[in-house]
Amino acid sequence: MNYRTFILAMLLAGGVAARAEVKVTVGHNEGDAASAAFKFKNVPSPAAHNAATSAKFSVVAGEMDPASGGLSKLNDGKLPTEEDQPDENFFFNEGSPGGRLVADLGSAISIKQINTYSWHPSTRGPQIYKLYGSDGTDKDFNAAPTNGVNPESCGWKHIVSVSTKSKGEGEDGGQYGVSIADTDGAIGKYRYLLFDTLATEHDDDFGNTFYGEINVIDASTSGDKADAGSATDSFKVKTADGKCEITIDTTGAPELRDWAKDSLAPVMADWYPKIVALLPSEGYEAPTHFSITLKPVQGVAYTAGTRVVANSEWLGKELHGEAVGSLVHEMVHVVQQFHGRNPGWLVEGSADYVRWFKYEPQSHGADIVWMKKRRNFTPHYNDSYRITADFLNWVSDKYDGKIVTEMDAAMRAGKYNEDLWKQYTGKTLTELGDEWKSQIEAQLPGAKKPD
């Protein structure tokens, strides 16, 4: 386990000697030490409810990156479940030097701690910012100081400067937790907090930190225990062969937690190594960790790298139908890890082949019944999903039992081309498609009976 904790002591700017000091404690997790729980040795885990939960965050300088999850990600009580999850973080626009965020707590409170959390495998992991506070009562107070305006000239007090970058350690990727506290027990009494953030590097356009959550702990609470608790509701399961860990996050769909534990997780754990064995290629090692997040989203599900996101609302209607099978399909995409430009119909069709003809073999033959229900239907091998799956199953049965394995290996290596069909089966893709189509059409309603 790689783990390091930095403790940086910084004097409160302009502070009085009797005021003691502001201490910045930085927790850093790397590799397997990083998890959705954001647990650190010397930094509190994110609190599900804290003074920032109802705060209003606004951008007063700079622009939010359109790929980020928005300002709500800073105080929604939900943390990223993996290291590269743009839509579960807030970050400033790519190529920009950073920006300024203001949190309005609604009223001035005595602040015990300010904790900020980030996670990224590369340069968007570290945190660099200056923190200012104000109660908003100064006659010259400016609630939205833009770039070029010194906050201390318009009613703000500099609290501390933070930098979690370390010297000589490359890109400093990983998971960070920063906890700001005062040795006297309270940082100060503030209504507004200003985070003046900077990019972590300028070698490329991708240096703005992925901020997953900001916590503000009210000194009037009974301490960390008052609002402590995991900001996420997730659990992990090992695959049957012990080689892969699956994180299943039901924070956005608590009603599916029991189903995810009792019905989904056992299938995922059992079938992941089976899919890995079914779709090998030379020198390839399948991911040893991936995540499944259940929450309301559009569509049914999607996979990005090692991250699966599924629509909890659709799943809830299919718990006794296609729910588990749809996620077996997505798990195939985790194993595939394709490169280059590959035909979408084959990518989705091979995933559905594993789902319908390996995981759910009882569906074999049911495709014709399904096709018969479609009016004016003309099948094509490249219709994708279940129709292409039927085509692949037919090719596998008649010409080459390893066709799906071979095509997936080619797509993974970025070497797919149509000539491979002739190489493996002795027939072109068009010839195979026409032969399969004629056999399917002979079984559809209205087909001409043989003499």
Short mmCIF file of N, CA and C in Angstrom, two decimals, residues 19 22 50-52 55 103-115 131-135 156 159 179-195 214-221:
data_model
loop_
_atom_site.label_atom_id
_atom_site.label_comp_id
_atom_site.label_asym_id
_atom_site.label_seq_id
_atom_site.Cartn_x
_atom_site.Cartn_y
_atom_site.Cartn_z
N ARG A 19 -2.89 34.34 18.30
CA ARG A 19 -3.91 33.65 17.51
C ARG A 19 -3.48 32.24 17.11
N VAL A 22 -2.75 28.35 11.72
CA VAL A 22 -3.61 27.49 10.93
C VAL A 22 -2.75 26.33 10.45
N ASN A 50 -22.77 18.63 6.34
CA ASN A 50 -21.90 19.60 7.00
C ASN A 50 -22.38 20.99 6.62
N ALA A 51 -21.71 22.02 7.10
CA ALA A 51 -22.17 23.38 6.87
C ALA A 51 -22.14 23.78 5.40
N ALA A 52 -21.37 23.08 4.60
CA ALA A 52 -21.31 23.40 3.16
C ALA A 52 -22.43 22.74 2.37
N ALA A 55 -24.74 25.29 1.32
CA ALA A 55 -24.08 26.51 0.84
C ALA A 55 -24.36 26.71 -0.65
N ALA A 103 -18.09 30.26 -1.76
CA ALA A 103 -19.14 29.50 -1.07
C ALA A 103 -19.83 30.44 -0.08
N ASP A 104 -21.13 30.62 -0.25
CA ASP A 104 -21.93 31.42 0.67
C ASP A 104 -22.65 30.47 1.61
N LEU A 105 -22.27 30.50 2.88
CA LEU A 105 -22.83 29.60 3.88
C LEU A 105 -24.20 30.04 4.39
N GLY A 106 -24.65 31.22 3.97
CA GLY A 106 -25.97 31.70 4.38
C GLY A 106 -25.93 32.63 5.57
N SER A 107 -25.01 32.38 6.49
CA SER A 107 -24.82 33.24 7.66
C SER A 107 -23.42 32.99 8.20
N ALA A 108 -22.93 33.92 8.97
CA ALA A 108 -21.59 33.77 9.53
C ALA A 108 -21.60 32.70 10.62
N ILE A 109 -20.69 31.76 10.53
CA ILE A 109 -20.58 30.71 11.54
C ILE A 109 -19.13 30.58 11.97
N SER A 110 -18.93 30.04 13.15
CA SER A 110 -17.59 29.75 13.64
C SER A 110 -17.14 28.45 13.01
N ILE A 111 -16.07 28.50 12.24
CA ILE A 111 -15.65 27.34 11.44
C ILE A 111 -14.52 26.58 12.13
N LYS A 112 -14.75 25.29 12.31
CA LYS A 112 -13.75 24.43 12.93
C LYS A 112 -12.76 23.88 11.91
N GLN A 113 -13.29 23.42 10.78
CA GLN A 113 -12.45 22.82 9.74
C GLN A 113 -13.00 23.16 8.36
N ILE A 114 -12.09 23.20 7.40
CA ILE A 114 -12.47 23.24 5.98
C ILE A 114 -11.69 22.12 5.32
N ASN A 115 -12.41 21.18 4.71
CA ASN A 115 -11.78 20.00 4.12
C ASN A 115 -12.11 19.92 2.63
N LEU A 131 -6.97 30.36 0.24
CA LEU A 131 -8.28 30.41 0.88
C LEU A 131 -8.46 31.73 1.62
N TYR A 132 -9.60 32.37 1.33
CA TYR A 132 -9.94 33.62 1.99
C TYR A 132 -11.31 33.47 2.67
N GLY A 133 -11.55 34.26 3.70
CA GLY A 133 -12.84 34.24 4.37
C GLY A 133 -13.35 35.64 4.64
N SER A 134 -14.66 35.80 4.77
CA SER A 134 -15.26 37.09 5.10
C SER A 134 -16.61 36.86 5.76
N ASP A 135 -16.94 37.78 6.69
CA ASP A 135 -18.29 37.72 7.27
C ASP A 135 -19.26 38.59 6.48
N TRP A 156 -11.95 40.77 2.31
CA TRP A 156 -11.62 39.36 2.52
C TRP A 156 -10.35 39.25 3.36
N ILE A 159 -6.74 33.35 4.74
CA ILE A 159 -6.67 32.35 5.81
C ILE A 159 -5.43 31.49 5.68
N SER A 179 -7.18 19.04 5.01
CA SER A 179 -7.95 19.49 6.17
C SER A 179 -7.29 20.73 6.76
N ILE A 180 -8.06 21.82 6.82
CA ILE A 180 -7.57 23.10 7.33
C ILE A 180 -8.21 23.34 8.69
N ALA A 181 -7.39 23.56 9.71
CA ALA A 181 -7.91 23.76 11.06
C ALA A 181 -6.99 24.72 11.81
N ASP A 182 -7.46 25.26 12.90
CA ASP A 182 -6.68 26.17 13.73
C ASP A 182 -6.38 25.50 15.06
N THR A 183 -5.20 25.72 15.56
CA THR A 183 -4.80 25.08 16.82
C THR A 183 -5.61 25.58 18.00
N ASP A 184 -6.29 26.73 17.85
CA ASP A 184 -7.13 27.24 18.93
C ASP A 184 -8.54 26.67 18.88
N GLY A 185 -8.85 25.90 17.85
CA GLY A 185 -10.15 25.25 17.78
C GLY A 185 -11.10 25.83 16.77
N ALA A 186 -10.87 27.06 16.31
CA ALA A 186 -11.74 27.66 15.30
C ALA A 186 -10.91 28.50 14.34
N ILE A 187 -11.14 28.34 13.06
CA ILE A 187 -10.43 29.11 12.04
C ILE A 187 -10.85 30.57 12.09
N GLY A 188 -12.11 30.80 12.32
CA GLY A 188 -12.66 32.14 12.36
C GLY A 188 -14.16 32.09 12.13
N LYS A 189 -14.80 33.25 12.17
CA LYS A 189 -16.23 33.33 11.96
C LYS A 189 -16.47 33.95 10.59
N TYR A 190 -16.97 33.15 9.67
CA TYR A 190 -17.13 33.60 8.29
C TYR A 190 -18.47 33.14 7.71
N ARG A 191 -18.98 33.96 6.79
CA ARG A 191 -20.14 33.55 5.99
C ARG A 191 -19.69 33.14 4.59
N TYR A 192 -18.67 33.81 4.09
CA TYR A 192 -18.20 33.56 2.73
C TYR A 192 -16.80 32.98 2.74
N LEU A 193 -16.57 32.01 1.87
CA LEU A 193 -15.24 31.45 1.67
C LEU A 193 -14.88 31.57 0.20
N LEU A 194 -13.66 32.01 -0.07
CA LEU A 194 -13.18 32.19 -1.44
C LEU A 194 -12.00 31.25 -1.68
N PHE A 195 -12.14 30.38 -2.68
CA PHE A 195 -11.08 29.47 -3.07
C PHE A 195 -10.48 29.98 -4.38
N ILE A 214 -16.24 19.61 -1.05
CA ILE A 214 -15.72 20.57 -0.09
C ILE A 214 -16.60 20.51 1.15
N ASN A 215 -15.99 20.28 2.30
CA ASN A 215 -16.70 20.23 3.58
C ASN A 215 -16.33 21.44 4.43
N VAL A 216 -17.31 21.98 5.13
CA VAL A 216 -17.08 23.03 6.12
C VAL A 216 -17.70 22.54 7.43
N ILE A 217 -16.88 22.39 8.45
CA ILE A 217 -17.34 21.86 9.74
C ILE A 217 -17.58 23.00 10.71
N ASP A 218 -18.81 23.13 11.17
CA ASP A 218 -19.21 24.16 12.12
C ASP A 218 -18.63 23.84 13.49
N ALA A 219 -17.96 24.83 14.11
CA ALA A 219 -17.36 24.61 15.43
C ALA A 219 -18.39 24.37 16.50
N SER A 220 -19.65 24.72 16.25
CA SER A 220 -20.70 24.53 17.26
C SER A 220 -21.22 23.10 17.30
N THR A 221 -20.82 22.27 16.32
CA THR A 221 -21.22 20.87 16.36
C THR A 221 -20.36 20.13 17.37
#
